[in-house]
CSV table of N, CA and C in Angstrom, one decimal:
chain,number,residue,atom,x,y,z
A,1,UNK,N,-28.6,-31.0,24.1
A,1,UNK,CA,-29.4,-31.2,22.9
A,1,UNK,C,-28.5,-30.7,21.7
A,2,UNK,N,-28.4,-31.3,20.9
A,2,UNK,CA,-27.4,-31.5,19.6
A,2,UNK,C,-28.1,-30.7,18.6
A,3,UNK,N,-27.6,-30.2,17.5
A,3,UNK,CA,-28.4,-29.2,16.8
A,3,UNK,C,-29.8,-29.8,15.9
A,4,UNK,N,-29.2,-30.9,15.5
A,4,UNK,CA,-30.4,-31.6,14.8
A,4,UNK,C,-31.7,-31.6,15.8
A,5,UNK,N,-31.3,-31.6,17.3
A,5,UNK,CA,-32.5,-32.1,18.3
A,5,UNK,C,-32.7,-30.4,17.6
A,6,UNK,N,-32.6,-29.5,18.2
A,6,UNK,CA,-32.8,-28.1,18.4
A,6,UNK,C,-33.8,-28.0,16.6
A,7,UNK,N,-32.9,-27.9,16.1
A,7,UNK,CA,-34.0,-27.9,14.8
A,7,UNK,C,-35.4,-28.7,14.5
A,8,UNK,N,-35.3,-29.7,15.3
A,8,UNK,CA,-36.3,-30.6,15.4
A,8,UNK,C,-37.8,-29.5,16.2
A,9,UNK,N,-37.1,-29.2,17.6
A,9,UNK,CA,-37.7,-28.9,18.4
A,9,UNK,C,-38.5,-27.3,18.4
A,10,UNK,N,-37.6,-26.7,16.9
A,10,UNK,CA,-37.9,-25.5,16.9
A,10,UNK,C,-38.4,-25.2,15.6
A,11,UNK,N,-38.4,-26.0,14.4
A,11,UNK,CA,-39.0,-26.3,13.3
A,11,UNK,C,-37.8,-25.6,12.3
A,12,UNK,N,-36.8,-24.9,13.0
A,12,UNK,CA,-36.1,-24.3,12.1
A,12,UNK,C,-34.9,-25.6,11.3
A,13,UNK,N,-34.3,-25.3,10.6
A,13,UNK,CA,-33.4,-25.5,9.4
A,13,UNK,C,-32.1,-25.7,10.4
A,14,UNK,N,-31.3,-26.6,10.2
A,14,UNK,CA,-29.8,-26.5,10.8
A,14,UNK,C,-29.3,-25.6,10.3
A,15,UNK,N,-29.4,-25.6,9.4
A,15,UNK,CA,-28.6,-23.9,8.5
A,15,UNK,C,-29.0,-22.5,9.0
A,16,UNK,N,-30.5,-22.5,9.5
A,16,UNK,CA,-30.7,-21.3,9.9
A,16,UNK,C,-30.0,-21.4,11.5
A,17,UNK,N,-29.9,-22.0,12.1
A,17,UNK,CA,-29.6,-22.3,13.4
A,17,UNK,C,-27.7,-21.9,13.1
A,18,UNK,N,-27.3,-22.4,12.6
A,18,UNK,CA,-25.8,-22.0,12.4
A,18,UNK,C,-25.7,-20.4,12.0
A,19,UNK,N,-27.1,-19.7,10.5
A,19,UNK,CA,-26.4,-18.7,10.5
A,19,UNK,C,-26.6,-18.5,11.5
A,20,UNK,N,-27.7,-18.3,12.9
A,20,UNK,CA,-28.1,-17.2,13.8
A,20,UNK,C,-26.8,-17.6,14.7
A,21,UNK,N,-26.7,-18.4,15.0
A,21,UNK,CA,-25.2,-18.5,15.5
A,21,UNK,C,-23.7,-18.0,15.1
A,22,UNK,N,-24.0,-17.7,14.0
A,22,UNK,CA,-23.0,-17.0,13.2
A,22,UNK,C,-22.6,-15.7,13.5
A,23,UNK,N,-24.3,-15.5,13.6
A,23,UNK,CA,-24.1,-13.7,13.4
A,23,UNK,C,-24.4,-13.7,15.0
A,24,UNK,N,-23.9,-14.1,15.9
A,24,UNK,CA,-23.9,-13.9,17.6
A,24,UNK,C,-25.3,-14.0,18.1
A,25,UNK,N,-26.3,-14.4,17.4
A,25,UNK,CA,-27.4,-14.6,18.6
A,25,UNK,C,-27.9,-15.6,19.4
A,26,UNK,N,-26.6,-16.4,19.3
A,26,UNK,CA,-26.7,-17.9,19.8
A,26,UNK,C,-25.4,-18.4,20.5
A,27,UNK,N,-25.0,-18.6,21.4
A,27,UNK,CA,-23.9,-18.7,22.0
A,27,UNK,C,-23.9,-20.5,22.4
A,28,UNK,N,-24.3,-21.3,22.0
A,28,UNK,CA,-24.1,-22.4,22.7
A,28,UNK,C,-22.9,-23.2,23.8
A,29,UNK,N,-23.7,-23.6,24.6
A,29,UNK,CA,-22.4,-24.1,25.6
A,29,UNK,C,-21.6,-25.3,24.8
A,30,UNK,N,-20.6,-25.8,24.9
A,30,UNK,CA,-20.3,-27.0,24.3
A,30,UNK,C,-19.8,-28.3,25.5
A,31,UNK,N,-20.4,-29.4,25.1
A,31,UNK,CA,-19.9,-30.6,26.0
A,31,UNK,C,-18.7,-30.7,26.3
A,32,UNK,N,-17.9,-30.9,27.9
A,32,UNK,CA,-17.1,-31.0,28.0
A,32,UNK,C,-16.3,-32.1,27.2
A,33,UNK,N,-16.8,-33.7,27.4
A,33,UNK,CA,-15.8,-34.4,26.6
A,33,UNK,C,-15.9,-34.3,25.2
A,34,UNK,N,-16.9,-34.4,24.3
A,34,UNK,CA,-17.3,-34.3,23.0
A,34,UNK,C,-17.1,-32.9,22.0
A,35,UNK,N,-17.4,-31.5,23.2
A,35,UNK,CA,-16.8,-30.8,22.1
A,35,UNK,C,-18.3,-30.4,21.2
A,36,UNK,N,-18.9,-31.1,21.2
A,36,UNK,CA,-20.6,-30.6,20.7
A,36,UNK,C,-20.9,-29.4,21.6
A,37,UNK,N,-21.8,-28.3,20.4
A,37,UNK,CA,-22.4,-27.9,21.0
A,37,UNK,C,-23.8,-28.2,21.7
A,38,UNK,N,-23.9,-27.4,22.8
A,38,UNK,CA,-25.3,-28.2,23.1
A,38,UNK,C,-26.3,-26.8,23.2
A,39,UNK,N,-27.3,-27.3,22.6
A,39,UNK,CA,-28.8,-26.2,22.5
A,39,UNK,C,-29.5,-25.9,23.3
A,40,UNK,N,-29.9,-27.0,24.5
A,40,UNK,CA,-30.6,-27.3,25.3
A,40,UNK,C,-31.1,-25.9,26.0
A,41,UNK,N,-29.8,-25.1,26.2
A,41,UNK,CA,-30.4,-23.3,27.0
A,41,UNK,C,-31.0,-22.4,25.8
A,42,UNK,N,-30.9,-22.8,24.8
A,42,UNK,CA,-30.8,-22.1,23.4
A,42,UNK,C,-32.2,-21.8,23.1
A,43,UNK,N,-33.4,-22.9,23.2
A,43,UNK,CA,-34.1,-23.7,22.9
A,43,UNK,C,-35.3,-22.1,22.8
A,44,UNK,N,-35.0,-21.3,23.8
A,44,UNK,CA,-36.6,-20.3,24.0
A,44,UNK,C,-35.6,-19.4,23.5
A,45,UNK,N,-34.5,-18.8,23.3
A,45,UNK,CA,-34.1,-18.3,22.7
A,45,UNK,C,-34.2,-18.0,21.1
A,46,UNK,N,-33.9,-19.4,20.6
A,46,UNK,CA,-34.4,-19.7,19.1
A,46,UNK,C,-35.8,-19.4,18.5
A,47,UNK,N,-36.9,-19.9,19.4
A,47,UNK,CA,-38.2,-19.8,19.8
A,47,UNK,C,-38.6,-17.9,20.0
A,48,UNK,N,-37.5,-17.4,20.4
A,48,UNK,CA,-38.3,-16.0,20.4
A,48,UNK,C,-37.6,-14.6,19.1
A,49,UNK,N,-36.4,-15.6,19.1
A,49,UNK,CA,-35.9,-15.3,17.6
A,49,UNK,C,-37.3,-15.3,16.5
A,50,UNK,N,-37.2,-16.6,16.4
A,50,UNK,CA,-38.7,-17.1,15.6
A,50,UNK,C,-39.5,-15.9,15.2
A,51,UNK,N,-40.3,-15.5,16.5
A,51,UNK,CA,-41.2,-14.9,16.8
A,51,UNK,C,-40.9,-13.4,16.1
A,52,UNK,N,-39.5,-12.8,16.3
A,52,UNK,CA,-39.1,-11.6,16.2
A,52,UNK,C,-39.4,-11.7,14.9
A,53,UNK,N,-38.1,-13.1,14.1
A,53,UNK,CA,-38.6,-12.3,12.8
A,53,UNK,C,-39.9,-12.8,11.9
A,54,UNK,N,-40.9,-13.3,12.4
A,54,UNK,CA,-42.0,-13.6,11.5
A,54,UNK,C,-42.6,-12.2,11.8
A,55,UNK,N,-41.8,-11.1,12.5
A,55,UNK,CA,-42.4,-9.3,12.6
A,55,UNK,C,-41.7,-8.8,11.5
A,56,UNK,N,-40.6,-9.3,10.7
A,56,UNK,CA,-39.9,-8.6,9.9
A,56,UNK,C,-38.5,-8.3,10.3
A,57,UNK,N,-38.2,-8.4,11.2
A,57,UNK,CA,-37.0,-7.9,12.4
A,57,UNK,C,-36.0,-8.4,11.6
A,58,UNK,N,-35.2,-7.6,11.6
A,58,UNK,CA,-33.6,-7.8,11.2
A,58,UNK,C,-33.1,-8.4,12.6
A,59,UNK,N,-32.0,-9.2,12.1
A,59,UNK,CA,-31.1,-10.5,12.4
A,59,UNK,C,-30.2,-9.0,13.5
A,60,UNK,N,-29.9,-8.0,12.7
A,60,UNK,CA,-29.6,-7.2,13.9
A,60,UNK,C,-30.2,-6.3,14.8
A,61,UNK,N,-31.4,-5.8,14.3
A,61,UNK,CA,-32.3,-5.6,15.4
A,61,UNK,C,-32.4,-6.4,16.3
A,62,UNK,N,-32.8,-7.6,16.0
A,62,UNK,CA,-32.9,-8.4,17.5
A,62,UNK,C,-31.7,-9.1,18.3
A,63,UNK,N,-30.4,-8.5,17.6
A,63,UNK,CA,-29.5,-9.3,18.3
A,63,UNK,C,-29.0,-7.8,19.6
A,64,UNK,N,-29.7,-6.6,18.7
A,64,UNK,CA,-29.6,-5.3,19.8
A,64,UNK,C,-30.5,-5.5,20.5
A,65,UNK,N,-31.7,-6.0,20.5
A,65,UNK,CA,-32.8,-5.9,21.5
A,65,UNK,C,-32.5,-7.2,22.8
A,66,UNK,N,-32.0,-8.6,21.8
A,66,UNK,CA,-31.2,-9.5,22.9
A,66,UNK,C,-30.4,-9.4,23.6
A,67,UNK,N,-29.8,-8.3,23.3
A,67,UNK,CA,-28.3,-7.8,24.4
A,67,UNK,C,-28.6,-6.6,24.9
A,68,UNK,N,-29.6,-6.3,25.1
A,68,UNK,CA,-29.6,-5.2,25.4
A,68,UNK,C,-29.5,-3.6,25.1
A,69,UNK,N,-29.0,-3.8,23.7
A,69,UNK,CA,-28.5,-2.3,23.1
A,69,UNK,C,-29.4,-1.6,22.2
A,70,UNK,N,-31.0,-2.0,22.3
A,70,UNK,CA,-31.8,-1.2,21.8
A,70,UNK,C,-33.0,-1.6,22.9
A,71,UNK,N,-34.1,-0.4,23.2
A,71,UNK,CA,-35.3,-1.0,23.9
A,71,UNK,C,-36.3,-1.8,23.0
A,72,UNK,N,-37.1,-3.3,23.9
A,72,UNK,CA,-37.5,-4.3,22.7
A,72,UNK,C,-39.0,-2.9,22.3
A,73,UNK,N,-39.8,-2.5,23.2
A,73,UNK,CA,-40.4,-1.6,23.0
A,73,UNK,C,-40.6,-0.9,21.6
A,74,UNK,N,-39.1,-0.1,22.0
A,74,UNK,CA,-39.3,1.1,20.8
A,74,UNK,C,-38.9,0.3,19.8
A,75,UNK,N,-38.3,-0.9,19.6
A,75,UNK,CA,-37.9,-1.5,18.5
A,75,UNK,C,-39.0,-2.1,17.5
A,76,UNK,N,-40.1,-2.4,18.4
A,76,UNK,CA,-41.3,-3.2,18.0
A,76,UNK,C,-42.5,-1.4,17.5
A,77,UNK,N,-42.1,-1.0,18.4
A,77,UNK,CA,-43.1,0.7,17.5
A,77,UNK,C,-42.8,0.9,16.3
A,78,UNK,N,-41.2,1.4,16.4
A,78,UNK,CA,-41.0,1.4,14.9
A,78,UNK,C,-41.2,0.3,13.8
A,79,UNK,N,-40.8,-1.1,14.1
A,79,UNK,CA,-41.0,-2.0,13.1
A,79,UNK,C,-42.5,-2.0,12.9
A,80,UNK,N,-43.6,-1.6,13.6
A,80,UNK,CA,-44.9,-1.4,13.2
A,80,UNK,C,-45.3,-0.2,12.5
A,81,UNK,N,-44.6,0.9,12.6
A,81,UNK,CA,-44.8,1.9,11.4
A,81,UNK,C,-44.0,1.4,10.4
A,82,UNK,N,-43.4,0.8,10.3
A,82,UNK,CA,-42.5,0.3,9.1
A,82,UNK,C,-43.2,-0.5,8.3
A,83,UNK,N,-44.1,-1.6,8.8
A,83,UNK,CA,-44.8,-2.3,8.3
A,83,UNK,C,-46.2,-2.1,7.7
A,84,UNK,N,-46.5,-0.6,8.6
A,84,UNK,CA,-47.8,-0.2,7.8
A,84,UNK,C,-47.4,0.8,7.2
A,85,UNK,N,-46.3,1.6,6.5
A,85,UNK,CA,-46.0,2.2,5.4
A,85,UNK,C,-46.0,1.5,4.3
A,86,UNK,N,-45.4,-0.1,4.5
A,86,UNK,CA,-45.0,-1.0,3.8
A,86,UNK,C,-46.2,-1.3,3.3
A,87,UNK,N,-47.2,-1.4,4.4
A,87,UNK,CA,-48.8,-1.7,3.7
A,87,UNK,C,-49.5,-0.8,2.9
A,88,UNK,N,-49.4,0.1,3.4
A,88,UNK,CA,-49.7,0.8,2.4
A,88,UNK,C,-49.2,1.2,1.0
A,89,UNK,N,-48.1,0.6,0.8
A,89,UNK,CA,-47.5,0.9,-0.3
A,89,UNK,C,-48.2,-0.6,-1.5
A,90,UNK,N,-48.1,-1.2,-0.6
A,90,UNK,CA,-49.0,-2.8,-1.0
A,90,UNK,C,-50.3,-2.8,-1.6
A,91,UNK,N,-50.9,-1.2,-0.9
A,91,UNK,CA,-52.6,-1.5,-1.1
A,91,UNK,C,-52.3,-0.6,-2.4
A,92,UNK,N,-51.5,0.3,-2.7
A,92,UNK,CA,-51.6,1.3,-3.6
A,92,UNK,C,-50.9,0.6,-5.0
A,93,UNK,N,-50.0,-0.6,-4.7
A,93,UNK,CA,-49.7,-1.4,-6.0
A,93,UNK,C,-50.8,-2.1,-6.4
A,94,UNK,N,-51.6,-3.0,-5.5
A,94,UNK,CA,-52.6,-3.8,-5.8
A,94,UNK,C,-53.5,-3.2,-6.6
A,95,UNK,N,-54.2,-1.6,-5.8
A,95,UNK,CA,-55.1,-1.2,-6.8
A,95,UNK,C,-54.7,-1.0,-8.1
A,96,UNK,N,-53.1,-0.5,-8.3
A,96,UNK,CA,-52.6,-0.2,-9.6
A,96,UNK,C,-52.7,-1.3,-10.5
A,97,UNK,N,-52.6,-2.7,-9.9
A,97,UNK,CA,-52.9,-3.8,-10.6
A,97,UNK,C,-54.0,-4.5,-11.3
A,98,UNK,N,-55.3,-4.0,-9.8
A,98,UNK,CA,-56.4,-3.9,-10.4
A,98,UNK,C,-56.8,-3.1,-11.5
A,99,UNK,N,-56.4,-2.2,-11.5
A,99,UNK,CA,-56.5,-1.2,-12.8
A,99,UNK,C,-56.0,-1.7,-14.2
A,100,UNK,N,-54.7,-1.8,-14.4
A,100,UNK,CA,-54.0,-2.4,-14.8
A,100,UNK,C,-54.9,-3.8,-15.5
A,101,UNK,N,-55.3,-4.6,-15.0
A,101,UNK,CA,-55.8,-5.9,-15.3
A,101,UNK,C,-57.2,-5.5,-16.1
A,102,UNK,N,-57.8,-4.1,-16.2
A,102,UNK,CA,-58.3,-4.0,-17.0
A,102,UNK,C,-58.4,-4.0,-18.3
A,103,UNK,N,-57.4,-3.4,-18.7
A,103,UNK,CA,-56.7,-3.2,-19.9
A,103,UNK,C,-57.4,-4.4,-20.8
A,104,UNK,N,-57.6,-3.9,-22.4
A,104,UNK,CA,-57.5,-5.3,-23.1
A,104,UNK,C,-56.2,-5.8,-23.1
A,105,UNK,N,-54.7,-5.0,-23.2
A,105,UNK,CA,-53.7,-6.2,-23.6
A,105,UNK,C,-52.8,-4.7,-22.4
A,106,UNK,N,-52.8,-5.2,-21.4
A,106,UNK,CA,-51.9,-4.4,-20.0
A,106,UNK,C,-51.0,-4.0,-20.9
A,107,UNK,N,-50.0,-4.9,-21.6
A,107,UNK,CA,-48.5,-4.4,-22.5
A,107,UNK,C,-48.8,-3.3,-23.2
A,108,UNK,N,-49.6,-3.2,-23.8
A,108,UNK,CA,-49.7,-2.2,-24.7
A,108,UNK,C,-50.5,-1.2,-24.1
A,109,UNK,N,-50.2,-0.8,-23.1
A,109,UNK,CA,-51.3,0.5,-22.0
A,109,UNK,C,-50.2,1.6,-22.2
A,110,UNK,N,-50.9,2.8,-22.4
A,110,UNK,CA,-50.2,4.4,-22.2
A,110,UNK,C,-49.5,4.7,-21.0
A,111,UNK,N,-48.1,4.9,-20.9
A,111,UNK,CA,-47.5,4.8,-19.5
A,111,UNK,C,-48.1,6.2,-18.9
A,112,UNK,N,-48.2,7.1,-20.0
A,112,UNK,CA,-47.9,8.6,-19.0
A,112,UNK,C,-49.4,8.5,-18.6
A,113,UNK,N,-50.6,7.9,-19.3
A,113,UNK,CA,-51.8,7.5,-18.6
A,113,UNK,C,-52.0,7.4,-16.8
A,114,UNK,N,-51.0,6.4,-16.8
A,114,UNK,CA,-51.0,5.3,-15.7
A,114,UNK,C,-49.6,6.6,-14.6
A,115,UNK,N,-49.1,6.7,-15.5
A,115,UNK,CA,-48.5,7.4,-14.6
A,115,UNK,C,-48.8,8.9,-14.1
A,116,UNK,N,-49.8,9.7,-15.1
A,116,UNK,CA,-51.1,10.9,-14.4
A,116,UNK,C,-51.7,9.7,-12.8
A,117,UNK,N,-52.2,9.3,-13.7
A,117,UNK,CA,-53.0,8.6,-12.7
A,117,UNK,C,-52.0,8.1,-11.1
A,118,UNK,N,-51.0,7.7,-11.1
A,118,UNK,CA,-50.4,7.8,-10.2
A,118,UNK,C,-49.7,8.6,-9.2
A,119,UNK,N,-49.3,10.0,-9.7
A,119,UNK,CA,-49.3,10.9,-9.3
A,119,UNK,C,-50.9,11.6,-8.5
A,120,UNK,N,-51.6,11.7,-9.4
A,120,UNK,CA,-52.9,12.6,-9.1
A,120,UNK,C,-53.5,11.4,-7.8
A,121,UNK,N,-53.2,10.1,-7.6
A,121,UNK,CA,-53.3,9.5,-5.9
A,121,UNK,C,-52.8,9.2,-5.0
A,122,UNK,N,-51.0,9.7,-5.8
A,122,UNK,CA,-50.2,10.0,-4.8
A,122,UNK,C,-50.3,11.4,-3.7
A,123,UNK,N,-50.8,12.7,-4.6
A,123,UNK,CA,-51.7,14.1,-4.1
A,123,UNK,C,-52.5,13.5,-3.4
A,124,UNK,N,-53.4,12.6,-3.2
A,124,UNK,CA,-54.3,12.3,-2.2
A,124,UNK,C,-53.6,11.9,-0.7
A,125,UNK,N,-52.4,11.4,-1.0
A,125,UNK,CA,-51.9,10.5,0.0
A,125,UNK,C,-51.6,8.9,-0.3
A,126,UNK,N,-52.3,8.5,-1.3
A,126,UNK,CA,-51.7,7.0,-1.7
A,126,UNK,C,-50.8,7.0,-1.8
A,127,UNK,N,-50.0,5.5,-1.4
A,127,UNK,CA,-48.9,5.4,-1.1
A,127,UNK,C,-48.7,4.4,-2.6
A,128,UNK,N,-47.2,4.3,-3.4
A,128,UNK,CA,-46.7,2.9,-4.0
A,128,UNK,C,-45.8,2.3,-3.8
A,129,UNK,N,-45.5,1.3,-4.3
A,129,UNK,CA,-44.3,0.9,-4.0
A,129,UNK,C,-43.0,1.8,-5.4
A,130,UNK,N,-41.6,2.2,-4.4
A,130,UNK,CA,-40.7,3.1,-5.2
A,130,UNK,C,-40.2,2.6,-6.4
């Protein structure tokens, strides 16, 4: 399978299929007469790539978890506190926004206002973004 098939079959981009091959998570065999590579073993590989990073996963995280040199386990724990710090940092901008969006003209709002106020819910535990 030719990379165009491979992209076809895996919805990704030829480009993304070269970088991940680039940066070692893809080793393709290549055809003896032709010299192509071929995808065809690639195919669930690319497929679980996919999957890794619609979790957020760095291109090197999963190329340690593919080889072996990290456990997929602890790799996927941590990327889940990572992601719900991240959430929370998300819920604590939104509300700021909500707030914010009250304002009659947001531009012209009191920073040290907004920024009491950010402080005195960061003392609670709200998280923002830095």
């Amino acid at each position: 399978m030719k990379i165009g098939e491979a992209a076809k079959e895996t919805g990704l981009s030829i480009s993304n299929i070269r970088f991940y091959e680039k940066k070692g998570l893809l080793e393709p065999e290549r055809e003896a007469e032709s010299r192509y590579r071929n995808y065809t073993e690639d195919i669930l590989r690319i497929k679980k790539i996919i999957v890794f990073r619609k979790m957020d996963l760095s291109v090197e995280q999963i190329d340690a978890m593919l080889k072996g040199r990290a456990d997929a386990r602890e790799v996927l724990k941590n990327q889940e506190q990572e992601l719900f710090e991240k959430m929370k940092e998300l819920e604590g901008a939104l509300e700021l926004c909500r707030v914010l969006e009250k304002e009659t003209s947001p531009l012209d709002m009191e920073p040290e206002k907004y920024l009491n106020y950010i402080a005195q819910e960061e003392q609670k535990g709200k998280k923002f973004s830095k």
